[in-house]
Short mmCIF file of C-alpha atoms and ligand atoms in Angstrom, two decimals:
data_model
loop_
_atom_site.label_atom_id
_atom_site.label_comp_id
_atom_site.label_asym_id
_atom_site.label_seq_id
_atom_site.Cartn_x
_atom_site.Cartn_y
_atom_site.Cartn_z
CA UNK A 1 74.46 130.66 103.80
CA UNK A 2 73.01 132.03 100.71
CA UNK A 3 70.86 129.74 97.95
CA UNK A 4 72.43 127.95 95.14
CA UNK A 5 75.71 128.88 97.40
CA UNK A 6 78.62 126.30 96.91
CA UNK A 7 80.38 126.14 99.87
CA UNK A 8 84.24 124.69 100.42
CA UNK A 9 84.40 120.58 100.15
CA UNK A 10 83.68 119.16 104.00
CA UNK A 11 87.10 119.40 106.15
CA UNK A 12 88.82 122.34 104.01
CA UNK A 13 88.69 125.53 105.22
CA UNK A 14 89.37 128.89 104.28
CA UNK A 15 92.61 130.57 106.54
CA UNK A 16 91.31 133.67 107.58
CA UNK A 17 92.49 137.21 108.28
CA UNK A 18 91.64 136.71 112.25
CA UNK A 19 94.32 134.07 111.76
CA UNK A 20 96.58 135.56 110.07
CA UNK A 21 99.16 136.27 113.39
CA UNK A 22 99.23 133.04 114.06
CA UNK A 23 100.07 131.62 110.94
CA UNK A 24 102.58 134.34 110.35
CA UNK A 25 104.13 133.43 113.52
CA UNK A 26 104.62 130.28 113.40
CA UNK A 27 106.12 130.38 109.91
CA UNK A 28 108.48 132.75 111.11
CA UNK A 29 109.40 130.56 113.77
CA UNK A 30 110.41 128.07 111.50
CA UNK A 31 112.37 129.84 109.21
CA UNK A 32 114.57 131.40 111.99
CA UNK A 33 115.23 127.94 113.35
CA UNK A 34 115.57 126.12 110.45
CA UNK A 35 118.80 128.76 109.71
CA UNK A 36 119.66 128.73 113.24
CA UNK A 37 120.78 124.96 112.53
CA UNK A 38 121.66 124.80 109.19
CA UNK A 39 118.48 123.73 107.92
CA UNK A 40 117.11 124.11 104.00
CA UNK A 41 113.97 125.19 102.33
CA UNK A 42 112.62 121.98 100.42
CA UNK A 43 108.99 122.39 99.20
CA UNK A 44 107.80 119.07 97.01
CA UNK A 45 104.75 118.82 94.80
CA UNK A 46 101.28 118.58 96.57
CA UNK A 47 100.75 115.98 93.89
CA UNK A 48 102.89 112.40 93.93
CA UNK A 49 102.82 109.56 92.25
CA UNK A 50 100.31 106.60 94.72
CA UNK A 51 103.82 104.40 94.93
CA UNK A 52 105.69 106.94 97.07
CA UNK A 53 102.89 105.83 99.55
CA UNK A 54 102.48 102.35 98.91
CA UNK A 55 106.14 101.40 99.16
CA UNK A 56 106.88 104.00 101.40
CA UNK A 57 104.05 104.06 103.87
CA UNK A 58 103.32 100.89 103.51
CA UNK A 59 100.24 99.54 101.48
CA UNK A 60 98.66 97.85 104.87
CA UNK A 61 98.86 101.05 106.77
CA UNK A 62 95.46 102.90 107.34
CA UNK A 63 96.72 106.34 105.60
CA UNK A 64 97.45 104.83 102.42
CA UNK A 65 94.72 101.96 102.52
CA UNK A 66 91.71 104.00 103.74
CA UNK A 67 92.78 108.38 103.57
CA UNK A 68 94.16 109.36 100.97
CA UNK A 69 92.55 111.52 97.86
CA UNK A 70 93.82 109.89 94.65
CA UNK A 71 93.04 110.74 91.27
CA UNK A 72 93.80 108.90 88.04
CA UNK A 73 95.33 111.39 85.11
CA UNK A 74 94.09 110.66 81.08
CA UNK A 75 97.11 109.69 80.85
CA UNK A 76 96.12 106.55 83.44
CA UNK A 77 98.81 108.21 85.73
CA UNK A 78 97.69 107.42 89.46
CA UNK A 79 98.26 110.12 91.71
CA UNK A 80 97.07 111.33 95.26
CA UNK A 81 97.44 114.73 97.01
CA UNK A 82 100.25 113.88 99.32
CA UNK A 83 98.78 112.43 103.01
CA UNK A 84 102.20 113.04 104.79
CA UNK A 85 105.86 114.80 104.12
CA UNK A 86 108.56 112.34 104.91
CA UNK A 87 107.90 109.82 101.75
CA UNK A 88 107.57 112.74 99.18
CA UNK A 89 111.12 114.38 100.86
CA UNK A 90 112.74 111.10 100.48
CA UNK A 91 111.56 110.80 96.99
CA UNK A 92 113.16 114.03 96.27
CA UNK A 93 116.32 113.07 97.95
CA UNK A 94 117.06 110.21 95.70
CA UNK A 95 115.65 112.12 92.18
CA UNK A 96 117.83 115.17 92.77
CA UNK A 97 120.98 113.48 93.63
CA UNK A 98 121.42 114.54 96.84
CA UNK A 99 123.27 111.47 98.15
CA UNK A 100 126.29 113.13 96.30
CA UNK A 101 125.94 116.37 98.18
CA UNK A 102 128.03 116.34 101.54
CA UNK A 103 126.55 114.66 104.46
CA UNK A 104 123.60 114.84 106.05
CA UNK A 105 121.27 117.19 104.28
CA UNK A 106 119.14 118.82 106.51
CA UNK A 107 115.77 120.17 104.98
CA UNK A 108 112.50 121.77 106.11
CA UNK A 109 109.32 122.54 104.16
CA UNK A 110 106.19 123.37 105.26
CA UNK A 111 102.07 123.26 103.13
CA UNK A 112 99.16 121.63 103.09
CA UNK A 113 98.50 117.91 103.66
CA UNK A 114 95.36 115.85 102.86
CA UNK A 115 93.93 112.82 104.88
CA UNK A 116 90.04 111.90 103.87
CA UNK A 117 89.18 110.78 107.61
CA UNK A 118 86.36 112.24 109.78
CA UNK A 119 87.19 116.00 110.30
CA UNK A 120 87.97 116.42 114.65
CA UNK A 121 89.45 118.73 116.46
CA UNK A 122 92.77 120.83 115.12
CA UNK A 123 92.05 117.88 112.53
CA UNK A 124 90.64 118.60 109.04
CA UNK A 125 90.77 117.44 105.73
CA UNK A 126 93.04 119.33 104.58
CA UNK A 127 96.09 120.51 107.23
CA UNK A 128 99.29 122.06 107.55
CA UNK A 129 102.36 121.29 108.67
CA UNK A 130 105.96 122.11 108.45
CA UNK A 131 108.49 119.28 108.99
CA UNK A 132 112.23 119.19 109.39
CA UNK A 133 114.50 116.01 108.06
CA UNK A 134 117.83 114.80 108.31
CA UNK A 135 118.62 112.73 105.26
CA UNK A 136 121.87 110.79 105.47
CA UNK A 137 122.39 110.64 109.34
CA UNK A 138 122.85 107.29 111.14
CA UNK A 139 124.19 109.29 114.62
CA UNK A 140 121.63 109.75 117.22
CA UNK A 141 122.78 113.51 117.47
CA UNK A 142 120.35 113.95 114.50
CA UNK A 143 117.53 111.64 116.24
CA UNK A 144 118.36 114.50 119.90
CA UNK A 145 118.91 117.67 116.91
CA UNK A 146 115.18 117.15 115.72
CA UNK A 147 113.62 117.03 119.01
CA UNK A 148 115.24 120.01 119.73
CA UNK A 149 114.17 122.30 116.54
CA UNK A 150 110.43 120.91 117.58
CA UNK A 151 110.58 122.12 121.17
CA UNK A 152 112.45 125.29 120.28
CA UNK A 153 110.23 126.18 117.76
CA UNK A 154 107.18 125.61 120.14
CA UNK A 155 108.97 127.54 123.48
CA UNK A 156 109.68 130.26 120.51
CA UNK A 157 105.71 130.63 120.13
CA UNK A 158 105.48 130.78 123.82
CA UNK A 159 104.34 126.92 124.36
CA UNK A 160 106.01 125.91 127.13
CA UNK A 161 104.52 123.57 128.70
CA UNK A 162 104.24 120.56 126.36
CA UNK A 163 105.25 116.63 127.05
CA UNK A 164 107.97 114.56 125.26
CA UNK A 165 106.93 111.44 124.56
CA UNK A 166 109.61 109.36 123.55
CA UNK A 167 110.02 105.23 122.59
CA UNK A 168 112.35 103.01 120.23
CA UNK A 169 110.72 100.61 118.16
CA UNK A 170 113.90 99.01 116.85
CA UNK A 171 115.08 97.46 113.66
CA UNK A 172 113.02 94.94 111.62
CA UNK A 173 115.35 92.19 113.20
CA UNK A 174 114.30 92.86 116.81
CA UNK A 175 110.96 94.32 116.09
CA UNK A 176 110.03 90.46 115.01
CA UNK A 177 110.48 88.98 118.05
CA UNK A 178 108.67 91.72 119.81
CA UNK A 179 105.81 91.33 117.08
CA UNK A 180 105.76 87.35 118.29
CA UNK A 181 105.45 88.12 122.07
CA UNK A 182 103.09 91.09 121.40
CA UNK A 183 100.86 88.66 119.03
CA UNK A 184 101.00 86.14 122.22
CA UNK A 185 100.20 88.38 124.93
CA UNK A 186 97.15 89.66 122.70
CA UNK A 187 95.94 86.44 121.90
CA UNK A 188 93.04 85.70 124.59
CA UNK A 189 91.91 89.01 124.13
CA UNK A 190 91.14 89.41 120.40
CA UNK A 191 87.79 88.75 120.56
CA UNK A 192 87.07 91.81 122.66
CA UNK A 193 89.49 94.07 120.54
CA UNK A 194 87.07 96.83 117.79
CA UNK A 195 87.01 95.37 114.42
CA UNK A 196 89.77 97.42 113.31
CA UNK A 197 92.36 95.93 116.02
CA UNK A 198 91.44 92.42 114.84
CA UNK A 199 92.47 93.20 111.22
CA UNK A 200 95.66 95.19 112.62
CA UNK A 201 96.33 91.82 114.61
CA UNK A 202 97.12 90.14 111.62
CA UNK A 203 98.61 92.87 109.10
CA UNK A 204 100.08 95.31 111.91
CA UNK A 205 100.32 94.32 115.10
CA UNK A 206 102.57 97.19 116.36
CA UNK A 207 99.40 99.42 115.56
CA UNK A 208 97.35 97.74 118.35
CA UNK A 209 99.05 99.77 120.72
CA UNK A 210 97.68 102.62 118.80
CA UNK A 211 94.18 102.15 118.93
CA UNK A 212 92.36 104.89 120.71
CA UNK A 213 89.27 102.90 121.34
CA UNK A 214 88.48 102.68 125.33
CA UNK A 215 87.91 98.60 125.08
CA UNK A 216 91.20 98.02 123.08
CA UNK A 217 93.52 100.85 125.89
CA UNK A 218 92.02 98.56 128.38
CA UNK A 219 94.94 95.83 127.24
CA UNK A 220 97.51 98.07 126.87
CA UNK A 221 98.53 98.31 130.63
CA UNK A 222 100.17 94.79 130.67
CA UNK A 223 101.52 94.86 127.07
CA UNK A 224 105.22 93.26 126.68
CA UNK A 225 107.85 96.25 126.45
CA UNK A 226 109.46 96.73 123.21
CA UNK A 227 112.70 98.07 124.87
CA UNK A 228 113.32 94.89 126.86
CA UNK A 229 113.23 93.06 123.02
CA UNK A 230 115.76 95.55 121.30
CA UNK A 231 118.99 94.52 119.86
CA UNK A 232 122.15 95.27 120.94
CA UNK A 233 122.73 98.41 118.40
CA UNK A 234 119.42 99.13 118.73
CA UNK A 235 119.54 99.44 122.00
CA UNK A 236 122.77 101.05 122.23
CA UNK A 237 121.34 104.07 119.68
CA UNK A 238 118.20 104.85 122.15
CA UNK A 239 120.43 104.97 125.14
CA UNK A 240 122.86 107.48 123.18
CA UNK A 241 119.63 109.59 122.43
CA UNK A 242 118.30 110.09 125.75
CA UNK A 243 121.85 110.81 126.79
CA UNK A 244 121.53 113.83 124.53
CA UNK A 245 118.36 114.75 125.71
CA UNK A 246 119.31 114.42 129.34
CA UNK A 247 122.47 117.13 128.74
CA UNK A 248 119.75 119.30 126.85
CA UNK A 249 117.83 118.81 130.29
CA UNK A 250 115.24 118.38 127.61
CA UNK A 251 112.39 116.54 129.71
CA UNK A 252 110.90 113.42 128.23
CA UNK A 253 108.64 110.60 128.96
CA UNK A 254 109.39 106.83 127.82
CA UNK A 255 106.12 105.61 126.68
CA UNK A 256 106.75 102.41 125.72
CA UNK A 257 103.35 102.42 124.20
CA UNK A 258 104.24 104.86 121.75
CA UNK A 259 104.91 103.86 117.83
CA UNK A 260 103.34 106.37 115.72
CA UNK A 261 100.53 105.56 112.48
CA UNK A 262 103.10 105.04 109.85
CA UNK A 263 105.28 101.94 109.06
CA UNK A 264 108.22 103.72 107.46
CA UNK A 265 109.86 104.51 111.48
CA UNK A 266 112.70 102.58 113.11
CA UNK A 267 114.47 102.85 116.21
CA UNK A 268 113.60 106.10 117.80
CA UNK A 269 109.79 107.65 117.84
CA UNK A 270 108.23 110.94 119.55
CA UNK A 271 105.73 112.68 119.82
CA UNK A 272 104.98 116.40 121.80
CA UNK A 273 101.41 116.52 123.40
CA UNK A 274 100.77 119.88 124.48
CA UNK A 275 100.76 119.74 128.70
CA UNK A 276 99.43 121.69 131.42
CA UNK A 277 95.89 121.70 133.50
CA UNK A 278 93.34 122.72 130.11
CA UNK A 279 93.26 119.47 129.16
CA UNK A 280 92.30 116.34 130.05
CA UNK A 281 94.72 113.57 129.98
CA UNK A 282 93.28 111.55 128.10
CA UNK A 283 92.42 113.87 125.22
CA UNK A 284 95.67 115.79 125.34
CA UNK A 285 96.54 117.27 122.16
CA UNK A 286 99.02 116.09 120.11
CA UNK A 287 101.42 118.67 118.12
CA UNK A 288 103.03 116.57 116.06
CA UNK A 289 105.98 113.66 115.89
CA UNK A 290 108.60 112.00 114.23
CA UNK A 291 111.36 109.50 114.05
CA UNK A 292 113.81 107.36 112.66
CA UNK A 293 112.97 106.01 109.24
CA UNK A 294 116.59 103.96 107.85
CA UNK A 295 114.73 102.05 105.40
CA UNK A 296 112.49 104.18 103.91
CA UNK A 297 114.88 105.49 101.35
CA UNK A 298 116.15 102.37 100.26
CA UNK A 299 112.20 101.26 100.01
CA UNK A 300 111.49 103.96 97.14
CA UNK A 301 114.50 102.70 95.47
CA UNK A 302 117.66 104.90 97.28
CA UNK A 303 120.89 103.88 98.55
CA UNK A 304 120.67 102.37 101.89
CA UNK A 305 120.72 105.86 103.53
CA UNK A 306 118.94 106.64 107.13
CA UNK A 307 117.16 109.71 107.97
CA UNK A 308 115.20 111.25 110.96
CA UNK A 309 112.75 113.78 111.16
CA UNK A 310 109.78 115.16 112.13
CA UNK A 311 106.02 116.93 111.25
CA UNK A 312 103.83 119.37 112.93
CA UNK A 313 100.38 119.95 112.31
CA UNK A 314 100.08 123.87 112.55
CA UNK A 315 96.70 123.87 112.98
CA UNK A 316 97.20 122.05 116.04
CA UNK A 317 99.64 124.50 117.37
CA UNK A 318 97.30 127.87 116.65
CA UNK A 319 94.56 125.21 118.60
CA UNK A 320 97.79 125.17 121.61
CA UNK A 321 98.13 129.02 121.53
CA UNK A 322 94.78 130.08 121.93
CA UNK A 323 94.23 127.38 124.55
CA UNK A 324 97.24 128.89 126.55
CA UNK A 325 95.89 132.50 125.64
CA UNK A 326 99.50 133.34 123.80
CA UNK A 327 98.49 137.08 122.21
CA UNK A 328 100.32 137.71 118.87
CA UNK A 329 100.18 141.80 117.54
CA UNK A 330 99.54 141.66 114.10
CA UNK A 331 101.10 143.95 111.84
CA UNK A 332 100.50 147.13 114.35
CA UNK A 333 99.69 150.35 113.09
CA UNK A 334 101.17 154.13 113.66
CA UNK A 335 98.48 155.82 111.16
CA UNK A 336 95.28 156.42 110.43
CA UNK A 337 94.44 158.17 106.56
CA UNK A 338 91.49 160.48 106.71
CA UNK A 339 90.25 162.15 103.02
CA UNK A 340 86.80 163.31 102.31
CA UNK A 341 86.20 164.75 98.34
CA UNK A 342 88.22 163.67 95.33
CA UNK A 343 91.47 165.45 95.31
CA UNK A 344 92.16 164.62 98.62
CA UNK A 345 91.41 161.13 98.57
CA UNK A 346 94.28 161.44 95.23
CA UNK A 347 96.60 163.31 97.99
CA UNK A 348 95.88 160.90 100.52
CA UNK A 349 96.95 157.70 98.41
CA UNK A 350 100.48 160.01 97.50
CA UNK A 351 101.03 160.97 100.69
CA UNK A 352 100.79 156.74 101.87
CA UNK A 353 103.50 155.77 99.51
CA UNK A 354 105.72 158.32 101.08
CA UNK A 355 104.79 157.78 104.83
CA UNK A 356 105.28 154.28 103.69
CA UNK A 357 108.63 154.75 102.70
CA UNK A 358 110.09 156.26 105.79
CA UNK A 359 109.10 152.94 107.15
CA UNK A 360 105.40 154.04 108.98
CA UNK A 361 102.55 151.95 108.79
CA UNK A 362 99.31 153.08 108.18
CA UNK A 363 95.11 151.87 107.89
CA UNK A 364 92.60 153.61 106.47
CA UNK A 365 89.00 153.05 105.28
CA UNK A 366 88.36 155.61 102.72
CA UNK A 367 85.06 154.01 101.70
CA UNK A 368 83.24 155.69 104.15
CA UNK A 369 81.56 158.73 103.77
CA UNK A 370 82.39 161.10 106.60
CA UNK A 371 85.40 162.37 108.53
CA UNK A 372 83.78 161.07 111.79
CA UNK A 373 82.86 158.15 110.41
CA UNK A 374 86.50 157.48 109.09
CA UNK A 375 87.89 159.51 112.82
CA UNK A 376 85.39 155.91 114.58
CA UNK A 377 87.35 153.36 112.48
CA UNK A 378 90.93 155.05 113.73
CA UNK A 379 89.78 155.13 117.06
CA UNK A 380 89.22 151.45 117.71
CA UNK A 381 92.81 150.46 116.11
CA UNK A 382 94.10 152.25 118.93
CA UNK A 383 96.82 154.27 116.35
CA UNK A 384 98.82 157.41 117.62
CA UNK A 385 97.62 160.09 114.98
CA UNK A 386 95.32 159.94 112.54
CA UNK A 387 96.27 162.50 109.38
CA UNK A 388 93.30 164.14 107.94
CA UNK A 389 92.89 166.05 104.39
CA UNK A 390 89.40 167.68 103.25
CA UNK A 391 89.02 169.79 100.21
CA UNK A 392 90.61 172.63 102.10
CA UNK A 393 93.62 171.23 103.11
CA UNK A 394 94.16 169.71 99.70
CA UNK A 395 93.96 172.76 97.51
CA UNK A 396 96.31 174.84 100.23
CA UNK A 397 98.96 171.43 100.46
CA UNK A 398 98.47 171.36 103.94
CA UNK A 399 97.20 168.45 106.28
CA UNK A 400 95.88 167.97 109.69
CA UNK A 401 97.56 166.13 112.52
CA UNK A 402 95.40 164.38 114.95
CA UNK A 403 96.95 163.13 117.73
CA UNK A 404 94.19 160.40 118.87
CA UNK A 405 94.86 160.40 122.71
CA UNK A 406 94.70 163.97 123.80
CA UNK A 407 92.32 164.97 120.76
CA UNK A 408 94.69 167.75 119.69
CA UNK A 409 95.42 168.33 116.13
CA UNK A 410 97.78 170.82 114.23
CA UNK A 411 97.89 171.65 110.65
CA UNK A 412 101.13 171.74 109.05
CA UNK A 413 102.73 172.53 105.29
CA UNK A 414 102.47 168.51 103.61
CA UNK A 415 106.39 168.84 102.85
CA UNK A 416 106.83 169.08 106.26
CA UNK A 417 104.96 166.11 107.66
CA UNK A 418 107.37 163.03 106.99
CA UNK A 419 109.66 165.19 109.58
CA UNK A 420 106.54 165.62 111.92
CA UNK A 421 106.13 162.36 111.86
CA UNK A 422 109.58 161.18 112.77
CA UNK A 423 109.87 163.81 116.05
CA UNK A 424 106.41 162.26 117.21
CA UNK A 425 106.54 158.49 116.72
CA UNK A 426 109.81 156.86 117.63
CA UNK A 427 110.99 154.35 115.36
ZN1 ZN B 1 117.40 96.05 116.45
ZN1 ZN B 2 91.16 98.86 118.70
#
């Protein structure tokens, strides 16, 4: 790194070109999906007001008390770079009116999301993820529908082996008598829990059976099951789910430890770990996750309107596809532009804009000096032909073929090479 050299703030990094199938990829993916099901483009500010989060993630929870990146305007406006999608979405749902539009609305979006935490694997600063929501949808079609777009849109990148974790955390009605037997089985324990567990004891308890620490897990194998506390509708709507999973023959795993970091989620919550032998079970990488959230619109001040969804950290994904060696071909080539001296580089650039627009695609790297040295860079992109003009061939309007496998080249009249081209590479 040079002196006096700035570098980017810790845990935000720069996406770079060596990237750049991946990313393309996976955006892709999403965008054919999302229209596949009748999803639409929703893209919020990175910027929101703190009370989206405090009201809608809850002001206990460890995002909004401890991660997130706020700033306070001259204007004494408090505002943080958004930690999470589902809030903001909401948000938007209730300014724009869309409780009037027909029923549900179905959106996606996808950017960049900022938690200050200690930067860990597929985990920085600053992420990414796209996220799909249904926004008006009690039916547990929409809770099955979401799991579906996820694990589509990860078989579509050539994931396939990844693990459904599913659980229902119920309504606030039966979630308190679970909190009262959780509260009771945890109890004799507490003073063994980490520090944070003690505090989540009182403020959270769901979130014990988050912790990640090895001397708080230990508990977890005799915890009470939430399912056996669920109310009657409650438990009615997670049966109906995993009814629709099971005629999807969309494999799943109840994990009744499972409740996911934020508070806004009732009912159903998932989350898809990516599976297989390359990693250990214990560390298995998490893709991303969702749920049922029916209270978090009437929380930032909606109707009483329910909504499902989920989010998926991309960099976690491009972590999944190079773990599972899944190749992507970025932008491939037909052409390689050769030009040495000053009117041919000027015929060169011509002649791209009309190979261009019969639709081939072509590198070049003009900077350097010689034809070989140009002829080395077209012979590691592994193109067809390369197309070379020198001073001769640019003052007679010819050019020179080069096919790059057998070494043979032909010159040919310039108003005849967009014909050339089509007889020798098929399009
Ligand atoms: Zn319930
Ligand atoms: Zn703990």
């Amino acid at each position: 790194m040079p002196k006096n050299f700035f570098a980017s703030p810790k845990g935000m990094k720069d996406i770079l070109p060596e990237e750049e199938g991946f990313w393309k990829k996976i955006y892709q993916s999403v965008e054919k999906i999302a229209k596949d099901y009748d999803f639409h483009f929703i893209e919020t500010p990175i910027l929101e007001k703190k009370e989206i989060f405090l009201k809608g993630v809850g002001e206990e929870s460890e995002l909004v008390s401890k991660q997130m990146y706020s700033l306070t305007t001259k204007g004494k406006e408090k505002l943080v770079l958004r930690p999470e999608g589902t809030a903001p979405i909401c948000r938007a749902y209730i300014e724009n009116g869309m409780s009037s539009l027909p029923q549900p609305v179905k959106l996606y979006y996808y950017g960049p999301f900022f938690r200050y935490e200690r930067p860990q694997r597929a985990r920085e600063r600053e992420f990414h993820q796209f996220g799909f929501e249904v926004l008006g949808a009690k039916d547990p079609f929409y809770d099955a529908l979401v799991v579906l777009v996820f694990t589509d849109i990860l078989k579509s990148l050539k994931l396939k082996d990844f693990i459904v974790k599913i659980n229902s955390i119920g309504c606030r009605k039966c979630r308190k008598k679970y909190l009262r037997a959780l509260k009771k089985y945890y109890q004799p324990y507490l003073k063994n829990l980490c520090s944070d567990c003690q505090k989540r004891f009182e403020v959270n308890p769901l979130r014990l059976l988050d912790c990640k620490e090895e001397k708080c897990s230990l508990y977890k194998k005799g915890v009470p099951i939430i399912l056996d506390f669920l109310c009657k509708d409650c438990k009615r709507h997670f049966k109906l789910v995993l009814e629709f999973l099971d005629y999807l023959s969309l494999p799943y795993y109840l994990d009744h430890t499972l409740v996911r970091g934020l508070d806004y989620y009732t009912n159903t919550v998932f989350e898809i770990f990516l599976g297989g032998e390359e990693e250990e079970e214990f560390s298995k990488l998490s893709l991303g996750g969702g749920g049922r959230y029916n209270e978090l619109i009437k929380f930032l001040g909606g109707e009483n309107v329910a909504g499902v969804g989920f989010g998926a950290g991309i960099e976690r994904i491009i972590e999944a596809m190079k773990i599972k060696g899944v190749k992507i071909k970025v932008n491939p080539k037909d052409l390689f532009l050769i030009a040495l001296g000053g009117e041919a580089k000027k015929e060169i650039l011509a002649v791209w804009r009309e190979i261009k627009k019969a639709g081939f695609k072509a590198a070049e790297a003009i900077e350097k000096e010689s034809i070989s040295a140009q002829l080395r860079a077209a012979s590691k992109l592994n193109v067809k032909l390369a197309l070379i003009l020198g001073q001769r061939e640019a003052a007679e309007k010819t050019i020179l073929i080069k096919d790059m496998e057998s070494g043979i080249q032909e010159e040919i009249p310039q108003n005849k090479l967009i014909k050339e081209l089509k007889k020798r590479i098929e399009k």
